[in-house]
Amino acid sequence: MRIVCIGGGPAGLYFGLLMKKLHPEHSVTVVERNRPYDTFGWGVVFSDATMTSMRAWDPESAAEIETAFNHWDDIEVLFKGTRQRTTGHGFVGIGRKKLLNILQARCEALGVELKFETEVDSDADFPDADLVIASDGLGSKIRNRYADVFQPDLVVRPNRYIWLGTNKSFDAFTFDFRKTDHGWFQAHIYKFDDKTSTFIVETTEAAYEAHRLGEMSQDQSIAFCEDLFAEVLDGASLMTNARHLRGSAWLNFQRLICGKWSHFNGNSHVVLMGDAAHTAHFAIGSGTKLAIDDAIELANQFNKAGHGKDTIPSVLATYEEIRRVDVARIQNAARNAMEWFEVVGERYADTLEPEQFMYSMLTRSQRISHENLRLRDKTWLEGYERWFARKSGLDARENERCTPPMFTPYTVRGVTLPNRIVVSPMAMYSATDGLIDDFHMVHLGSRALGGAGLVFAEMTCVSPDARITPGCLGIWNDAQAEGWKRLVDFVHGAGDTKVGMQLGHAGRKGATKLAWDGIDQPLESGGWPLLSASALPYLKNSQVPKRAAEAGVDWLELHCAHGYLLSSFLSPLTNRREDEYGGSHENRARFPLEVFRAVRAAWPEDRPISVRLSCHDWFEGGNTPDDAAIFAEMFKAAGADLIDCSSGQVWKEEKPVYGRLFQTPFADKIRNEIRIPTIAVGAISEADHANSIIAAGRADLCAVARPHLADPAWALHEAAKIGLTSVPWPKQYRAGKYQYEANLARANAAPAAAK
Ligand SMILES: Cc1cc2nc3c(=O)[nH]c(=O)nc-3n(C[C@H](O)[C@H](O)[C@H](O)COP(=O)(O)OP(=O)(O)OC[C@H]3O[C@@H](n4cnc5c(N)ncnc54)[C@H](O)[C@@H]3O)c2cc1C
Ligand SMILES: Cc1cc2nc3c(=O)[nH]c(=O)nc-3n(C[C@H](O)[C@H](O)[C@H](O)COP(=O)(O)O)c2cc1C
């Protein structure tokens, strides 16, 4: 085959050398516009996994790279006068120049033709090539030539950054956060050889504008950064090697995804590789890794399918299929990390204390969890757990197993939850005339015995016509209040768990069948007239909280989510009113706030009220997390204690993006931007998730729904799984606790014994 790689970055060079090595009959040329020793950039970071595959594919270049590598384990964070350090993070860094020089030399040794100082305008310049690799970086001319085929989706991110270097060797991956009069700046600093470190400075567009950095020369920008980061630089100066960039060297990161990666141009097959195909933000330093992994996978597929021209189309298809998965995974993690740095100033830096700020930063990509941090640096994590436990009012002594964040108590108004796990409200469609019966006693009672700090019953309806189905619970008469009292008395008598009632009105989603007879399907007979955002905004509900209070309910939640009555006012998709109850945020929130205030006034002062919001309608034209934050602020002003951050179910055609902890970012945003406590909910299914969320300050409580259907004692079992024996079980069940813990301990010890 005749192979031409356009662009001699890591992707083009590594693919070129692999193909020549695997099949020396190939003619391979790498064409590069720069001179051999000319390159932008300072150091790049690699992962251990990429290094392992490089060792397997080309031990010669891997050995050279490894000798030039700098390895370091620690992360250090400078923030508000504190300097915190943790270890066990394992990075390897190398100068980009050094890496390229090693790859160039290896290409030459293997017989790859390297053509430097050659600008390529088109793949058509190589009509005799069977395979053209578009490894020409983010600005890829080749990709842009066939934009209709490759469908590049390029998103310019809001932050500004400048990529600098310094002749100071840092012994940890160092992050320094500094506040100016116009906002926060952060430096990402890592060494890549004995005496040089990469020094990337990043800030928001607003701070960049306010400091007029766009009007500064590179030298002026450097002087600005040297001044701002003088403490960490400790006398060292900053340097640029981007003199070729005209004007300001402050850039915006561009996130790239392509719809297709290969194309036949009539003579040659053209395929995208590395930054030409996709980008990953430097916050998790994976661009070079992805480029190298692409090169390895394409070479691997040729090796499997054979090195003949006829294999090219199928090899390219398989390459794209396999690489897309890995790239999407890294891009997701990179997106979380990138977004953390984009909002750090407005969301975390002025809100979180240094200890929690550090934890939040370490878990920013949401790929590193609480237990993962324990594996990396047990001492640091245990220190943090003690700090958190003390903040929550516990007496966390040194040298004792500390209570992890999810099992710390939480107090709001006069109510103290023994831990931060909530049984999320779940409609059971099993009531007659809205009454709590044996089913509810057993169902909710067993969950209360199962260790959660707060047990919510299902949405409880304020009037017969407020029900979703004829099987929903209600609180419109005294008999129902008596049922609640029986439940509350049982739960209070059994331990410290508290009982929550979620008050709701089905609105336009009412008068439907029981879930298992046809979810959201209207009743065939016995239905009732519906109220919705378009109906009269009046609800006689003040009796309701009084009944709940008299029954001893500890906590109320006002259901303003999932398309039910109050939610139908908040969402522009369902609220089409033109009076003062429709239109602006203020108008759409008017009725829900009126109801909230009426409920708050009738509810005892010392008991909390949370508000459940659909923080995302997942549909064009619907509410987004920014809208939810506006509503959260209004409920906060009206006296709400917490916002329970759910999403969706407002519009049938919604397109939610599900995934682990998929709604937690809403709780995080509202908690730290609006500064009101939040409940995270949605796909939180193990202790490690809950601990990570609460420890990082992304929410104050975690509501867990479906896992509690599978296991009433979810909280107790999760405690046992993480080896926490101090969480009390009901006294009647203690014998079960000891056996359960002993069995788990034995199962955990078994693999070690088998070794
Ligand atoms: C601030 C910053 C920090 C980063 N930090 C890291 C990090 O820590 N770790 C990491 O792994 N990655 C990092 N990256 C990303 C990394 O630089 C790229 O992801 C990686 O270099 C991609 O390799 P590539 O071969 O696909 O493209 P590139 O390295 O961009 O190579 C493309 C090559 O093609 C050449 N070229 C382009 N057009 C033409 C043309 N028309 N004719 C001839 N030649 C052409 C260019 O000169 C260049 O040499 C960082 C990026 C930035 C911006
Ligand atoms: C059977 C069932 C019934 C539900 N009923 C309600 C409800 O009455 N009120 C409510 O706000 N959410 C309700 N939900 C949503 C849950 O409270 C929770 O937000 C959702 O299931 C996501 O959490 P999970 O991933 O832990 O299940 C219900 C969920 C399930 C599975």
PDB file of C-alpha atoms in Angstrom, residues 326-500:
ATOM      1  CA  ASP A 326     -13.346   4.867  23.722  1.00  0.00           C
ATOM      2  CA  VAL A 327     -13.241   8.426  22.415  1.00  0.00           C
ATOM      3  CA  ALA A 328     -16.806   9.099  23.649  1.00  0.00           C
ATOM      4  CA  ARG A 329     -15.878   7.774  27.082  1.00  0.00           C
ATOM      5  CA  ILE A 330     -12.827  10.031  27.347  1.00  0.00           C
ATOM      6  CA  GLN A 331     -14.717  12.994  25.899  1.00  0.00           C
ATOM      7  CA  ASN A 332     -17.431  12.556  28.535  1.00  0.00           C
ATOM      8  CA  ALA A 333     -14.931  12.524  31.356  1.00  0.00           C
ATOM      9  CA  ALA A 334     -13.061  15.431  29.772  1.00  0.00           C
ATOM     10  CA  ARG A 335     -16.319  17.366  29.425  1.00  0.00           C
ATOM     11  CA  ASN A 336     -17.106  17.012  33.126  1.00  0.00           C
ATOM     12  CA  ALA A 337     -13.598  18.109  34.051  1.00  0.00           C
ATOM     13  CA  MET A 338     -13.661  20.987  31.564  1.00  0.00           C
ATOM     14  CA  GLU A 339     -17.044  22.197  32.815  1.00  0.00           C
ATOM     15  CA  TRP A 340     -15.778  22.103  36.386  1.00  0.00           C
ATOM     16  CA  PHE A 341     -13.018  24.541  35.429  1.00  0.00           C
ATOM     17  CA  GLU A 342     -15.479  26.688  33.479  1.00  0.00           C
ATOM     18  CA  VAL A 343     -17.746  27.214  36.483  1.00  0.00           C
ATOM     19  CA  VAL A 344     -15.215  26.947  39.309  1.00  0.00           C
ATOM     20  CA  GLY A 345     -15.235  30.698  39.961  1.00  0.00           C
ATOM     21  CA  GLU A 346     -18.983  31.277  40.062  1.00  0.00           C
ATOM     22  CA  ARG A 347     -19.908  27.931  41.583  1.00  0.00           C
ATOM     23  CA  TYR A 348     -17.268  26.562  43.935  1.00  0.00           C
ATOM     24  CA  ALA A 349     -14.426  28.938  44.702  1.00  0.00           C
ATOM     25  CA  ASP A 350     -16.484  31.355  46.750  1.00  0.00           C
ATOM     26  CA  THR A 351     -18.769  28.680  48.232  1.00  0.00           C
ATOM     27  CA  LEU A 352     -16.731  25.684  49.312  1.00  0.00           C
ATOM     28  CA  GLU A 353     -14.168  25.546  52.066  1.00  0.00           C
ATOM     29  CA  PRO A 354     -10.650  24.605  50.931  1.00  0.00           C
ATOM     30  CA  GLU A 355     -10.981  20.947  52.041  1.00  0.00           C
ATOM     31  CA  GLN A 356     -14.215  20.391  50.131  1.00  0.00           C
ATOM     32  CA  PHE A 357     -12.974  22.451  47.194  1.00  0.00           C
ATOM     33  CA  MET A 358     -10.033  20.066  46.885  1.00  0.00           C
ATOM     34  CA  TYR A 359     -12.335  17.017  47.024  1.00  0.00           C
ATOM     35  CA  SER A 360     -14.628  18.541  44.415  1.00  0.00           C
ATOM     36  CA  MET A 361     -11.646  19.223  42.154  1.00  0.00           C
ATOM     37  CA  LEU A 362     -10.223  15.721  42.500  1.00  0.00           C
ATOM     38  CA  THR A 363     -13.577  14.171  41.547  1.00  0.00           C
ATOM     39  CA  ARG A 364     -14.346  16.682  38.780  1.00  0.00           C
ATOM     40  CA  SER A 365     -14.384  14.185  35.922  1.00  0.00           C
ATOM     41  CA  GLN A 366     -16.723  11.969  37.963  1.00  0.00           C
ATOM     42  CA  ARG A 367     -14.550   9.000  37.043  1.00  0.00           C
ATOM     43  CA  ILE A 368     -12.710   9.133  40.349  1.00  0.00           C
ATOM     44  CA  SER A 369     -15.002   8.202  43.206  1.00  0.00           C
ATOM     45  CA  HIS A 370     -14.768   8.189  46.975  1.00  0.00           C
ATOM     46  CA  GLU A 371     -13.485   4.617  47.221  1.00  0.00           C
ATOM     47  CA  ASN A 372     -11.131   5.260  44.333  1.00  0.00           C
ATOM     48  CA  LEU A 373      -9.619   8.125  46.295  1.00  0.00           C
ATOM     49  CA  ARG A 374      -9.249   5.780  49.258  1.00  0.00           C
ATOM     50  CA  LEU A 375      -7.225   3.408  47.083  1.00  0.00           C
ATOM     51  CA  ARG A 376      -5.037   6.248  45.871  1.00  0.00           C
ATOM     52  CA  ASP A 377      -4.407   7.973  49.182  1.00  0.00           C
ATOM     53  CA  LYS A 378      -6.003   6.407  52.236  1.00  0.00           C
ATOM     54  CA  THR A 379      -4.488   8.854  54.706  1.00  0.00           C
ATOM     55  CA  TRP A 380      -5.730  11.900  52.846  1.00  0.00           C
ATOM     56  CA  LEU A 381      -9.227  10.440  52.329  1.00  0.00           C
ATOM     57  CA  GLU A 382      -9.573   9.456  55.955  1.00  0.00           C
ATOM     58  CA  GLY A 383      -8.476  12.934  56.983  1.00  0.00           C
ATOM     59  CA  TYR A 384     -11.146  14.369  54.711  1.00  0.00           C
ATOM     60  CA  GLU A 385     -13.798  12.012  56.083  1.00  0.00           C
ATOM     61  CA  ARG A 386     -12.943  13.178  59.590  1.00  0.00           C
ATOM     62  CA  TRP A 387     -13.174  16.812  58.514  1.00  0.00           C
ATOM     63  CA  PHE A 388     -16.594  16.163  56.961  1.00  0.00           C
ATOM     64  CA  ALA A 389     -17.869  14.175  59.934  1.00  0.00           C
ATOM     65  CA  ARG A 390     -16.833  16.930  62.343  1.00  0.00           C
ATOM     66  CA  LYS A 391     -18.590  19.496  60.155  1.00  0.00           C
ATOM     67  CA  SER A 392     -21.708  17.342  60.475  1.00  0.00           C
ATOM     68  CA  GLY A 393     -21.426  17.413  64.250  1.00  0.00           C
ATOM     69  CA  LEU A 394     -19.787  14.029  64.864  1.00  0.00           C
ATOM     70  CA  ASP A 395     -16.912  13.476  67.188  1.00  0.00           C
ATOM     71  CA  ALA A 396     -14.563  11.898  64.636  1.00  0.00           C
ATOM     72  CA  ARG A 397     -11.612  10.593  66.562  1.00  0.00           C
ATOM     73  CA  GLU A 398      -8.236   9.809  65.002  1.00  0.00           C
ATOM     74  CA  ASN A 399      -7.437   6.105  64.581  1.00  0.00           C
ATOM     75  CA  GLU A 400     -11.095   5.104  64.515  1.00  0.00           C
ATOM     76  CA  ARG A 401     -13.086   4.138  61.448  1.00  0.00           C
ATOM     77  CA  CYS A 402     -14.731   7.417  60.560  1.00  0.00           C
ATOM     78  CA  THR A 403     -18.386   7.672  59.516  1.00  0.00           C
ATOM     79  CA  PRO A 404     -18.375   8.273  55.742  1.00  0.00           C
ATOM     80  CA  PRO A 405     -20.275  11.306  54.404  1.00  0.00           C
ATOM     81  CA  MET A 406     -23.540   9.522  53.471  1.00  0.00           C
ATOM     82  CA  PHE A 407     -23.968   8.233  57.042  1.00  0.00           C
ATOM     83  CA  THR A 408     -23.369  11.553  58.757  1.00  0.00           C
ATOM     84  CA  PRO A 409     -26.443  13.237  60.290  1.00  0.00           C
ATOM     85  CA  TYR A 410     -28.139  16.174  58.664  1.00  0.00           C
ATOM     86  CA  THR A 411     -30.134  18.833  60.465  1.00  0.00           C
ATOM     87  CA  VAL A 412     -32.573  21.273  58.938  1.00  0.00           C
ATOM     88  CA  ARG A 413     -34.867  23.429  61.075  1.00  0.00           C
ATOM     89  CA  GLY A 414     -35.860  21.231  64.035  1.00  0.00           C
ATOM     90  CA  VAL A 415     -35.386  17.918  62.240  1.00  0.00           C
ATOM     91  CA  THR A 416     -32.226  15.797  62.357  1.00  0.00           C
ATOM     92  CA  LEU A 417     -31.963  12.948  59.897  1.00  0.00           C
ATOM     93  CA  PRO A 418     -29.693  10.185  61.216  1.00  0.00           C
ATOM     94  CA  ASN A 419     -28.063   9.918  57.777  1.00  0.00           C
ATOM     95  CA  ARG A 420     -28.293  11.409  54.292  1.00  0.00           C
ATOM     96  CA  ILE A 421     -30.065   8.584  52.463  1.00  0.00           C
ATOM     97  CA  VAL A 422     -33.650   9.259  51.456  1.00  0.00           C
ATOM     98  CA  VAL A 423     -36.187   6.762  50.161  1.00  0.00           C
ATOM     99  CA  SER A 424     -37.385   8.719  47.140  1.00  0.00           C
ATOM    100  CA  PRO A 425     -41.150   9.106  46.701  1.00  0.00           C
ATOM    101  CA  MET A 426     -42.560   6.249  44.653  1.00  0.00           C
ATOM    102  CA  ALA A 427     -46.187   5.893  43.623  1.00  0.00           C
ATOM    103  CA  MET A 428     -47.438   2.410  44.475  1.00  0.00           C
ATOM    104  CA  TYR A 429     -50.972   2.706  43.082  1.00  0.00           C
ATOM    105  CA  SER A 430     -52.245   0.449  45.860  1.00  0.00           C
ATOM    106  CA  ALA A 431     -54.550   2.671  47.915  1.00  0.00           C
ATOM    107  CA  THR A 432     -58.325   2.596  48.137  1.00  0.00           C
ATOM    108  CA  ASP A 433     -59.968   5.979  48.657  1.00  0.00           C
ATOM    109  CA  GLY A 434     -56.511   7.467  49.249  1.00  0.00           C
ATOM    110  CA  LEU A 435     -56.062   5.553  52.509  1.00  0.00           C
ATOM    111  CA  ILE A 436     -52.833   4.152  53.924  1.00  0.00           C
ATOM    112  CA  ASP A 437     -53.546   0.453  54.324  1.00  0.00           C
ATOM    113  CA  ASP A 438     -51.633  -2.706  55.223  1.00  0.00           C
ATOM    114  CA  PHE A 439     -49.608  -2.545  52.032  1.00  0.00           C
ATOM    115  CA  HIS A 440     -48.303   0.944  52.834  1.00  0.00           C
ATOM    116  CA  MET A 441     -47.601   0.048  56.451  1.00  0.00           C
ATOM    117  CA  VAL A 442     -45.509  -2.936  55.410  1.00  0.00           C
ATOM    118  CA  HIS A 443     -43.904  -1.265  52.390  1.00  0.00           C
ATOM    119  CA  LEU A 444     -42.925   2.012  54.083  1.00  0.00           C
ATOM    120  CA  GLY A 445     -42.387   0.407  57.480  1.00  0.00           C
ATOM    121  CA  SER A 446     -39.846  -2.056  56.113  1.00  0.00           C
ATOM    122  CA  ARG A 447     -37.977   0.717  54.305  1.00  0.00           C
ATOM    123  CA  ALA A 448     -37.872   2.694  57.554  1.00  0.00           C
ATOM    124  CA  LEU A 449     -36.388  -0.367  59.262  1.00  0.00           C
ATOM    125  CA  GLY A 450     -33.911  -0.605  56.351  1.00  0.00           C
ATOM    126  CA  GLY A 451     -31.699   2.237  57.489  1.00  0.00           C
ATOM    127  CA  ALA A 452     -32.615   5.288  55.358  1.00  0.00           C
ATOM    128  CA  GLY A 453     -32.562   8.618  57.194  1.00  0.00           C
ATOM    129  CA  LEU A 454     -35.816   9.829  55.628  1.00  0.00           C
ATOM    130  CA  VAL A 455     -38.578   7.754  54.070  1.00  0.00           C
ATOM    131  CA  PHE A 456     -40.875   9.513  51.658  1.00  0.00           C
ATOM    132  CA  ALA A 457     -44.214   7.988  50.904  1.00  0.00           C
ATOM    133  CA  GLU A 458     -45.454   8.328  47.361  1.00  0.00           C
ATOM    134  CA  MET A 459     -46.956  11.516  45.992  1.00  0.00           C
ATOM    135  CA  THR A 460     -49.924  12.158  48.266  1.00  0.00           C
ATOM    136  CA  CYS A 461     -52.795  13.973  46.695  1.00  0.00           C
ATOM    137  CA  VAL A 462     -54.573  16.997  48.075  1.00  0.00           C
ATOM    138  CA  SER A 463     -58.061  16.121  46.829  1.00  0.00           C
ATOM    139  CA  PRO A 464     -59.809  13.217  45.109  1.00  0.00           C
ATOM    140  CA  ASP A 465     -59.473  14.889  41.713  1.00  0.00           C
ATOM    141  CA  ALA A 466     -55.773  15.614  42.393  1.00  0.00           C
ATOM    142  CA  ARG A 467     -54.938  11.921  42.099  1.00  0.00           C
ATOM    143  CA  ILE A 468     -52.950  10.410  39.243  1.00  0.00           C
ATOM    144  CA  THR A 469     -54.882   7.161  39.538  1.00  0.00           C
ATOM    145  CA  PRO A 470     -57.639   5.785  41.773  1.00  0.00           C
ATOM    146  CA  GLY A 471     -54.851   3.925  43.635  1.00  0.00           C
ATOM    147  CA  CYS A 472     -52.956   7.034  44.836  1.00  0.00           C
ATOM    148  CA  LEU A 473     -52.626   8.101  48.453  1.00  0.00           C
ATOM    149  CA  GLY A 474     -54.526  11.154  49.639  1.00  0.00           C
ATOM    150  CA  ILE A 475     -54.682  13.570  52.550  1.00  0.00           C
ATOM    151  CA  TRP A 476     -58.013  15.259  52.072  1.00  0.00           C
ATOM    152  CA  ASN A 477     -59.917  13.647  54.956  1.00  0.00           C
ATOM    153  CA  ASP A 478     -59.436  12.716  58.597  1.00  0.00           C
ATOM    154  CA  ALA A 479     -59.441   8.969  57.975  1.00  0.00           C
ATOM    155  CA  GLN A 480     -56.420   9.414  55.722  1.00  0.00           C
ATOM    156  CA  ALA A 481     -54.705  11.547  58.378  1.00  0.00           C
ATOM    157  CA  GLU A 482     -55.296   8.740  60.883  1.00  0.00           C
ATOM    158  CA  GLY A 483     -53.585   6.271  58.549  1.00  0.00           C
ATOM    159  CA  TRP A 484     -50.607   8.597  58.334  1.00  0.00           C
ATOM    160  CA  LYS A 485     -50.481   8.892  62.102  1.00  0.00           C
ATOM    161  CA  ARG A 486     -50.334   5.123  62.396  1.00  0.00           C
ATOM    162  CA  LEU A 487     -47.438   4.994  59.928  1.00  0.00           C
ATOM    163  CA  VAL A 488     -45.555   7.859  61.564  1.00  0.00           C
ATOM    164  CA  ASP A 489     -46.005   6.385  65.041  1.00  0.00           C
ATOM    165  CA  PHE A 490     -44.660   3.052  63.867  1.00  0.00           C
ATOM    166  CA  VAL A 491     -41.595   4.586  62.188  1.00  0.00           C
ATOM    167  CA  HIS A 492     -40.827   6.894  65.099  1.00  0.00           C
ATOM    168  CA  GLY A 493     -41.172   4.014  67.520  1.00  0.00           C
ATOM    169  CA  ALA A 494     -38.782   1.851  65.530  1.00  0.00           C
ATOM    170  CA  GLY A 495     -35.763   4.180  65.388  1.00  0.00           C
ATOM    171  CA  ASP A 496     -34.481   7.574  64.235  1.00  0.00           C
ATOM    172  CA  THR A 497     -35.771   7.468  60.658  1.00  0.00           C
ATOM    173  CA  LYS A 498     -38.009  10.369  59.728  1.00  0.00           C
ATOM    174  CA  VAL A 499     -41.153  10.339  57.585  1.00  0.00           C
ATOM    175  CA  GLY A 500     -41.745  12.599  54.601  1.00  0.00           C
TER     176      GLY A 500
END
